[in-house]
Amino acid sequence: QHESVSTENSSQKAFKDDITQNANFAFTGNFGAKNYQDVNSYADFWSWMNKGFMPLTNTHDVPVSEDSGLDLGPLSNASSYMYLWHNRKLAPIKLSQQSVKDMECVNQAASEAYDIKCTGSLHIDMSLRPMSWQIAQSAFDEDVEETIWLNGWRDDTQKLVETLETQRWLGPRTDMVKVSMLTYQADRDMVLLT
């Protein structure tokens, strides 16, 4: 059975809205001023992962209202696998990246003088700021040697994210990063890759 496009789109939109609005970083007090669309550096990406995305998708405690001071304890094992209450996480979160390809430099003498290698993005024209739909629909040539699986149900997941930053998983050859999550929505019998 195939789901209607509107049903699938509404679920994808719910995920996107939650991640856009709630996976924040650059905190001042309780307010996170930036989201994934504001990531402009390696430090920004890791701040977003550590302060925004992982706490949103890797929760161990029962959520409580802001400033309540309540501690309702840890989530049950079954609840810890859920995302947005109705979506069962089926697999660990996948971090993957596409690496830039070497290309011939326009000014070979300058590149040699300054010891710079010329590289190019594979599929997106970066001369203008690309639209989000252009990025979403562009081909992604995954560098499988750099793929990382974040088992969000283990306590050491946050440590792994910190280790990736320390080991400089992102670098000058990183062209694009994809963060993926596979979920199952039982009431609609629908599997989603977000």
Coordinates of N, CA and C in Angstrom, one line a residue:
Q1 N 0.8 -1.2 0.0 CA 0.0 0.0 0.0 C 0.9 1.2 0.0
H2 N 0.6 2.2 -0.8 CA 1.3 3.4 -0.9 C 0.6 4.5 -0.2
E3 N 1.3 5.4 0.5 CA 0.7 6.5 1.2 C 0.5 7.6 0.3
S4 N -0.5 8.5 0.5 CA -0.7 9.6 -0.3 C 0.4 10.6 -0.1
V5 N 0.7 11.4 -1.1 CA 1.7 12.4 -1.1 C 1.5 13.3 0.1
S6 N 0.3 13.8 0.3 CA 0.0 14.7 1.3 C 0.2 14.1 2.7
T7 N -0.1 12.9 2.9 CA 0.2 12.2 4.2 C 1.7 12.2 4.5
E8 N 2.5 11.7 3.5 CA 3.9 11.7 3.7 C 4.5 13.1 3.9
N9 N 4.0 14.0 3.1 CA 4.6 15.4 3.2 C 4.3 16.0 4.5
S10 N 3.1 15.7 5.1 CA 2.7 16.3 6.4 C 3.6 15.8 7.5
S11 N 4.0 14.5 7.4 CA 4.9 13.9 8.4 C 6.3 14.4 8.2
Q12 N 6.8 14.5 7.0 CA 8.1 15.1 6.8 C 8.1 16.6 7.2
K13 N 7.1 17.3 7.0 CA 7.0 18.7 7.4 C 7.1 18.8 8.9
A14 N 6.4 17.9 9.6 CA 6.4 17.9 11.1 C 7.8 17.7 11.6
F15 N 8.6 16.8 11.0 CA 10.0 16.5 11.4 C 10.8 17.7 11.1
K16 N 10.7 18.3 9.9 CA 11.5 19.5 9.5 C 11.2 20.6 10.5
D17 N 9.9 20.9 10.7 CA 9.5 22.0 11.6 C 10.1 21.8 13.0
D18 N 10.0 20.5 13.5 CA 10.5 20.3 14.9 C 12.1 20.5 14.9
I19 N 12.8 20.0 13.9 CA 14.2 20.2 13.9 C 14.6 21.6 13.7
T20 N 13.9 22.3 12.8 CA 14.2 23.7 12.5 C 13.9 24.6 13.8
Q21 N 12.8 24.4 14.4 CA 12.4 25.2 15.5 C 13.0 24.8 16.9
N22 N 13.3 23.6 17.1 CA 13.7 23.1 18.4 C 15.1 22.6 18.5
A23 N 15.8 22.3 17.4 CA 17.2 21.8 17.5 C 18.1 23.1 17.3
N24 N 18.2 23.8 18.4 CA 18.9 25.1 18.3 C 20.3 25.1 19.0
F25 N 21.0 26.1 18.7 CA 22.3 26.4 19.3 C 22.5 27.9 19.5
A26 N 23.7 28.3 19.9 CA 24.0 29.7 20.2 C 23.0 30.2 21.3
F27 N 23.0 29.6 22.4 CA 22.1 29.9 23.5 C 22.5 31.1 24.3
T28 N 21.5 31.9 24.6 CA 21.6 33.0 25.6 C 20.5 32.7 26.6
G29 N 20.9 32.2 27.8 CA 20.0 31.7 28.8 C 19.3 30.4 28.2
N30 N 18.0 30.4 28.2 CA 17.2 29.3 27.6 C 16.9 29.4 26.2
F31 N 17.3 30.5 25.5 CA 16.9 30.7 24.1 C 18.1 30.4 23.2
G32 N 17.8 29.4 22.3 CA 18.8 29.1 21.2 C 18.5 30.0 20.0
A33 N 19.4 30.8 19.6 CA 19.2 31.8 18.6 C 19.4 31.3 17.2
K34 N 20.0 30.2 17.0 CA 20.3 29.7 15.7 C 19.8 28.2 15.5
N35 N 19.6 27.9 14.2 CA 19.2 26.5 13.9 C 20.2 26.0 12.8
Y36 N 19.9 24.8 12.2 CA 20.8 24.2 11.2 C 21.0 25.2 10.0
Q37 N 20.0 26.0 9.7 CA 20.2 26.9 8.6 C 21.3 28.0 8.8
D38 N 21.7 28.2 10.1 CA 22.7 29.2 10.4 C 24.1 28.5 10.6
V39 N 24.2 27.3 10.2 CA 25.5 26.6 10.3 C 26.4 27.2 9.2
N40 N 27.5 27.8 9.6 CA 28.4 28.4 8.6 C 29.9 28.0 8.8
S41 N 30.1 27.1 9.8 CA 31.5 26.7 10.1 C 31.5 25.3 10.7
Y42 N 32.6 24.7 10.9 CA 32.7 23.4 11.6 C 32.2 23.6 13.0
A43 N 32.6 24.6 13.7 CA 32.2 24.9 15.1 C 30.7 25.0 15.2
D44 N 30.1 25.7 14.2 CA 28.6 25.8 14.2 C 28.0 24.4 14.1
F45 N 28.5 23.6 13.2 CA 27.9 22.3 13.0 C 27.9 21.5 14.3
W46 N 29.1 21.5 14.9 CA 29.2 20.7 16.2 C 28.4 21.3 17.3
S47 N 28.3 22.6 17.3 CA 27.4 23.3 18.3 C 25.9 22.8 18.1
W48 N 25.5 22.8 16.8 CA 24.2 22.4 16.5 C 24.0 20.9 16.9
M49 N 24.9 20.1 16.6 CA 24.8 18.7 16.9 C 24.7 18.5 18.5
N50 N 25.6 19.1 19.2 CA 25.7 19.0 20.6 C 24.6 19.6 21.4
K51 N 24.2 20.8 21.0 CA 23.3 21.6 21.8 C 21.8 21.5 21.2
G52 N 21.7 21.2 20.0 CA 20.4 21.2 19.3 C 19.9 19.8 18.9
F53 N 20.5 19.2 17.9 CA 20.0 18.0 17.3 C 20.0 16.8 18.3
M54 N 21.2 16.5 18.9 CA 21.3 15.3 19.7 C 20.4 15.4 21.0
P55 N 20.3 16.5 21.7 CA 19.3 16.6 22.8 C 17.9 16.4 22.4
L56 N 17.6 16.9 21.1 CA 16.2 16.7 20.6 C 15.9 15.3 20.3
T57 N 16.8 14.6 19.7 CA 16.5 13.2 19.2 C 17.1 12.1 20.1
N58 N 17.8 12.5 21.1 CA 18.5 11.5 22.0 C 18.1 11.7 23.4
T59 N 16.9 11.8 23.7 CA 16.4 12.1 25.1 C 16.3 10.9 25.9
H60 N 16.8 11.0 27.2 CA 16.8 9.9 28.1 C 15.8 10.1 29.2
D61 N 15.4 11.3 29.5 CA 14.5 11.6 30.6 C 13.1 12.1 30.1
V62 N 12.1 11.8 30.9 CA 10.7 12.3 30.6 C 10.7 13.8 30.5
P63 N 10.3 14.3 29.4 CA 10.3 15.8 29.2 C 9.3 16.5 30.3
V64 N 9.7 17.6 30.7 CA 8.9 18.4 31.7 C 8.8 19.8 31.2
S65 N 7.9 20.6 31.8 CA 7.7 22.0 31.4 C 9.0 22.8 31.8
E66 N 9.2 23.9 31.1 CA 10.3 24.7 31.4 C 10.3 25.3 32.8
D67 N 11.5 25.3 33.4 CA 11.7 25.9 34.7 C 10.8 25.2 35.8
S68 N 10.3 24.0 35.6 CA 9.4 23.4 36.6 C 10.2 22.8 37.7
G69 N 11.5 22.4 37.4 CA 12.3 21.8 38.5 C 11.9 20.3 38.7
L70 N 10.9 19.8 38.0 CA 10.4 18.5 38.1 C 11.5 17.5 37.5
D71 N 11.5 16.3 38.2 CA 12.3 15.2 37.7 C 11.4 14.0 37.6
L72 N 10.9 13.7 36.4 CA 10.0 12.5 36.3 C 10.8 11.2 36.0
G73 N 12.1 11.3 36.1 CA 12.9 10.1 35.9 C 13.2 9.8 34.4
P74 N 13.8 8.7 34.2 CA 14.1 8.3 32.8 C 12.9 7.8 32.0
L75 N 13.0 8.0 30.7 CA 12.0 7.4 29.8 C 12.0 5.9 29.9
S76 N 10.9 5.3 29.7 CA 10.9 3.8 29.6 C 11.6 3.4 28.3
N77 N 12.1 2.2 28.3 CA 12.8 1.7 27.1 C 12.1 1.9 25.9
A78 N 10.8 1.6 25.9 CA 9.9 1.8 24.7 C 9.8 3.2 24.3
S79 N 9.6 4.1 25.2 CA 9.5 5.6 24.9 C 10.8 6.2 24.4
S80 N 11.9 5.6 24.8 CA 13.2 6.2 24.4 C 13.4 6.0 22.9
Y81 N 12.7 5.1 22.3 CA 12.8 4.8 20.8 C 11.9 5.7 20.0
M82 N 11.1 6.5 20.6 CA 10.1 7.3 19.9 C 10.6 8.7 19.6
Y83 N 10.1 9.2 18.5 CA 10.4 10.6 18.1 C 9.1 11.3 17.8
L84 N 8.8 12.5 18.4 CA 7.6 13.2 18.2 C 6.4 12.2 18.6
W85 N 6.6 11.4 19.6 CA 5.6 10.6 20.3 C 5.0 9.5 19.4
H86 N 4.9 9.6 18.1 CA 4.2 8.7 17.3 C 5.1 8.0 16.3
N87 N 6.4 8.3 16.3 CA 7.3 7.7 15.3 C 8.4 6.9 16.0
R88 N 8.5 5.6 15.7 CA 9.4 4.7 16.2 C 10.7 4.8 15.5
K89 N 11.8 5.2 16.1 CA 13.1 5.2 15.5 C 13.5 3.8 15.2
L90 N 13.8 3.5 13.9 CA 14.1 2.1 13.5 C 15.6 1.8 13.5
A91 N 16.4 2.8 13.4 CA 17.9 2.6 13.2 C 18.6 3.8 13.9
P92 N 19.9 3.6 14.1 CA 20.7 4.7 14.6 C 20.7 5.9 13.6
I93 N 20.9 7.1 14.1 CA 21.0 8.3 13.2 C 22.3 8.1 12.4
K94 N 22.2 8.5 11.1 CA 23.3 8.3 10.2 C 23.9 9.7 9.8
L95 N 25.2 9.8 10.1 CA 25.9 11.0 9.6 C 26.8 10.6 8.4
S96 N 26.5 11.2 7.3 CA 27.3 10.9 6.1 C 27.7 12.2 5.5
Q97 N 28.8 12.1 4.7 CA 29.3 13.3 4.0 C 29.7 13.0 2.6
Q98 N 29.7 14.0 1.8 CA 30.2 14.0 0.4 C 31.5 14.8 0.4
S99 N 32.5 14.3 -0.2 CA 33.8 15.0 -0.3 C 33.9 15.7 -1.6
V100 N 34.6 16.8 -1.6 CA 34.9 17.6 -2.8 C 35.8 16.8 -3.7
K101 N 35.8 17.0 -5.0 CA 36.7 16.4 -6.0 C 37.8 17.4 -6.4
D102 N 39.0 16.9 -6.6 CA 40.1 17.7 -7.1 C 39.7 18.1 -8.5
M103 N 40.1 19.4 -8.9 CA 39.9 19.9 -10.2 C 41.1 20.7 -10.6
E104 N 41.2 20.9 -11.9 CA 42.3 21.8 -12.4 C 42.1 23.2 -12.0
C105 N 43.1 23.9 -11.5 CA 43.0 25.3 -11.1 C 43.0 26.2 -12.3
V106 N 42.2 27.2 -12.2 CA 42.2 28.2 -13.3 C 43.6 28.9 -13.4
N107 N 44.2 29.2 -12.3 CA 45.5 29.9 -12.2 C 46.5 28.9 -11.5
Q108 N 47.1 28.1 -12.3 CA 48.0 27.0 -11.8 C 49.1 27.7 -11.0
A109 N 49.7 28.8 -11.6 CA 50.8 29.4 -10.9 C 50.5 29.9 -9.5
A110 N 49.3 30.5 -9.4 CA 48.9 31.0 -8.1 C 48.6 29.9 -7.1
S111 N 48.0 28.8 -7.6 CA 47.7 27.7 -6.7 C 49.0 27.1 -6.2
E112 N 50.0 27.0 -7.1 CA 51.3 26.4 -6.6 C 52.0 27.4 -5.7
A113 N 52.0 28.7 -6.0 CA 52.7 29.7 -5.1 C 52.1 29.7 -3.7
Y114 N 50.8 29.5 -3.6 CA 50.1 29.6 -2.3 C 49.8 28.2 -1.7
D115 N 50.3 27.2 -2.4 CA 50.1 25.8 -2.0 C 48.6 25.5 -1.7
I116 N 47.8 25.8 -2.7 CA 46.4 25.6 -2.6 C 45.9 24.6 -3.7
K117 N 45.2 23.6 -3.3 CA 44.6 22.6 -4.2 C 43.2 23.2 -4.6
C118 N 42.9 23.0 -5.9 CA 41.6 23.5 -6.3 C 40.6 22.3 -6.3
T119 N 39.4 22.6 -5.7 CA 38.4 21.5 -5.6 C 37.1 22.2 -6.0
G120 N 36.1 21.3 -6.3 CA 34.8 21.8 -6.7 C 33.7 21.0 -6.1
S121 N 32.6 21.7 -5.9 CA 31.4 21.0 -5.4 C 30.8 20.2 -6.6
L122 N 30.3 19.0 -6.3 CA 29.9 18.1 -7.3 C 28.6 18.5 -8.1
H123 N 27.6 19.0 -7.4 CA 26.3 19.1 -8.0 C 25.6 20.5 -7.8
I124 N 26.2 21.3 -7.0 CA 25.4 22.6 -6.6 C 26.3 23.8 -7.1
D125 N 25.7 24.7 -7.8 CA 26.3 25.9 -8.2 C 26.3 26.8 -7.0
M126 N 27.5 27.1 -6.4 CA 27.6 27.9 -5.2 C 27.9 29.3 -5.6
S127 N 27.8 29.7 -6.8 CA 28.1 31.1 -7.1 C 26.9 32.0 -6.6
L128 N 25.8 31.4 -6.4 CA 24.6 32.1 -5.8 C 24.2 31.2 -4.6
R129 N 23.6 31.8 -3.6 CA 23.2 31.0 -2.5 C 22.1 30.0 -3.0
P130 N 22.3 28.7 -2.8 CA 21.3 27.7 -3.3 C 20.1 27.8 -2.5
M131 N 18.9 27.4 -3.1 CA 17.7 27.3 -2.4 C 17.7 25.9 -1.7
S132 N 16.9 25.8 -0.6 CA 16.9 24.5 0.1 C 16.4 23.4 -0.7
W133 N 15.5 23.6 -1.7 CA 15.0 22.5 -2.5 C 16.1 22.1 -3.5
Q134 N 17.0 23.0 -3.9 CA 18.1 22.6 -4.7 C 19.1 21.7 -4.0
I135 N 19.3 22.0 -2.8 CA 20.2 21.1 -2.0 C 19.5 19.8 -1.7
A136 N 18.2 19.8 -1.3 CA 17.5 18.6 -1.0 C 17.4 17.6 -2.2
Q137 N 17.3 18.2 -3.4 CA 17.1 17.4 -4.6 C 18.4 17.1 -5.4
S138 N 19.5 17.6 -4.9 CA 20.8 17.4 -5.6 C 21.3 16.0 -5.3
A139 N 22.1 15.5 -6.2 CA 22.6 14.1 -6.0 C 23.6 14.2 -4.8
F140 N 23.7 13.1 -4.1 CA 24.6 13.0 -3.0 C 25.5 11.8 -3.1
D141 N 26.8 12.0 -3.4 CA 27.7 10.9 -3.6 C 28.4 10.7 -2.2
E142 N 27.8 9.7 -1.5 CA 28.3 9.5 -0.1 C 29.7 8.9 -0.1
D143 N 30.6 9.5 0.7 CA 31.9 9.0 1.0 C 31.7 7.9 2.1
V144 N 31.5 6.7 1.7 CA 31.1 5.6 2.7 C 32.2 5.4 3.8
E145 N 33.4 5.7 3.5 CA 34.5 5.6 4.5 C 34.3 6.6 5.7
E146 N 33.5 7.6 5.4 CA 33.3 8.6 6.5 C 32.0 8.5 7.1
T147 N 31.1 7.5 6.8 CA 29.8 7.3 7.3 C 29.9 6.9 8.8
I148 N 29.1 7.5 9.6 CA 29.1 7.2 11.1 C 27.6 7.0 11.5
W149 N 27.4 5.9 12.3 CA 26.1 5.6 12.8 C 26.1 6.0 14.3
L150 N 25.1 6.9 14.7 CA 25.0 7.3 16.1 C 23.9 6.6 16.7
N151 N 24.2 5.6 17.5 CA 23.2 4.8 18.2 C 22.6 5.6 19.3
G152 N 21.6 6.3 19.0 CA 21.0 7.3 19.9 C 20.4 6.7 21.1
W153 N 20.4 5.4 21.3 CA 19.8 4.8 22.5 C 20.8 4.5 23.6
R154 N 22.1 4.8 23.3 CA 23.2 4.5 24.2 C 23.7 5.8 24.8
D155 N 24.1 5.7 26.0 CA 24.6 6.9 26.7 C 25.9 7.5 26.1
D156 N 26.7 6.6 25.4 CA 28.0 7.1 24.9 C 27.8 7.8 23.5
T157 N 26.6 8.0 23.0 CA 26.4 8.7 21.8 C 26.9 10.1 21.8
Q158 N 26.7 10.8 22.8 CA 27.1 12.2 23.0 C 28.7 12.2 23.0
K159 N 29.3 11.3 23.6 CA 30.7 11.2 23.6 C 31.3 10.9 22.2
L160 N 30.6 10.1 21.4 CA 31.0 9.9 20.1 C 30.9 11.1 19.2
V161 N 29.9 11.9 19.4 CA 29.8 13.2 18.7 C 31.0 14.1 19.0
E162 N 31.3 14.2 20.3 CA 32.5 15.0 20.7 C 33.8 14.4 20.1
T163 N 33.9 13.1 20.1 CA 35.1 12.5 19.5 C 35.2 12.8 18.0
L164 N 34.1 12.8 17.3 CA 34.1 13.2 15.9 C 34.6 14.6 15.7
E165 N 34.2 15.5 16.5 CA 34.7 16.9 16.5 C 36.2 16.9 16.7
T166 N 36.6 16.2 17.8 CA 38.0 16.2 18.2 C 38.9 15.7 17.0
Q167 N 38.4 14.6 16.4 CA 39.1 14.0 15.3 C 38.9 14.7 13.9
R168 N 38.2 15.8 13.9 CA 38.0 16.6 12.7 C 37.3 15.8 11.6
W169 N 36.2 15.2 12.0 CA 35.4 14.4 11.0 C 35.1 15.3 9.8
L170 N 34.7 16.6 10.1 CA 34.5 17.6 9.1 C 35.8 18.2 8.8
G171 N 36.1 18.5 7.5 CA 37.3 19.1 7.1 C 37.2 19.8 5.8
P172 N 38.3 20.3 5.3 CA 38.3 21.1 4.1 C 37.8 20.4 2.9
R173 N 37.8 19.0 2.9 CA 37.4 18.3 1.8 C 35.9 17.9 1.9
T174 N 35.2 18.3 3.0 CA 33.8 18.0 3.2 C 33.0 19.0 2.3
D175 N 32.2 18.4 1.4 CA 31.4 19.3 0.5 C 30.0 19.4 1.0
M176 N 29.4 18.4 1.6 CA 28.1 18.4 2.1 C 27.9 17.3 3.2
V177 N 27.1 17.6 4.1 CA 26.8 16.6 5.2 C 25.3 16.3 5.2
K178 N 25.0 15.0 5.5 CA 23.6 14.6 5.6 C 23.4 13.9 6.9
V179 N 22.4 14.3 7.6 CA 22.0 13.7 8.9 C 20.7 13.0 8.7
S180 N 20.6 11.7 8.8 CA 19.4 11.0 8.4 C 18.9 10.2 9.6
M181 N 17.6 10.0 9.6 CA 16.9 9.3 10.7 C 15.8 8.5 10.0
L182 N 15.7 7.2 10.3 CA 14.7 6.3 9.8 C 13.6 6.0 10.9
T183 N 12.4 6.3 10.6 CA 11.3 6.1 11.6 C 10.1 5.3 10.9
Y184 N 9.3 4.7 11.8 CA 8.1 4.1 11.4 C 6.9 4.7 12.2
Q185 N 5.9 5.0 11.4 CA 4.7 5.6 12.0 C 3.6 4.6 11.9
A186 N 3.2 3.9 13.0 CA 2.3 2.8 13.1 C 0.9 3.1 12.6
D187 N 0.4 4.3 13.1 CA -1.0 4.6 12.8 C -1.2 4.8 11.3
R188 N -0.2 5.1 10.5 CA -0.3 5.2 9.1 C 0.5 4.1 8.3
D189 N 1.1 3.2 9.1 CA 1.9 2.1 8.5 C 2.9 2.7 7.5
M190 N 3.7 3.7 7.9 CA 4.6 4.4 7.0 C 6.0 4.5 7.6
V191 N 6.9 4.2 6.7 CA 8.4 4.3 7.0 C 8.9 5.6 6.4
L192 N 9.6 6.4 7.2 CA 10.1 7.7 6.6 C 11.6 7.8 6.9
L193 N 12.3 8.2 5.9 CA 13.7 8.6 6.0 C 13.8 10.1 6.0
T194 N 14.2 10.7 7.1 CA 14.3 12.1 7.2 C 15.7 12.5 7.2

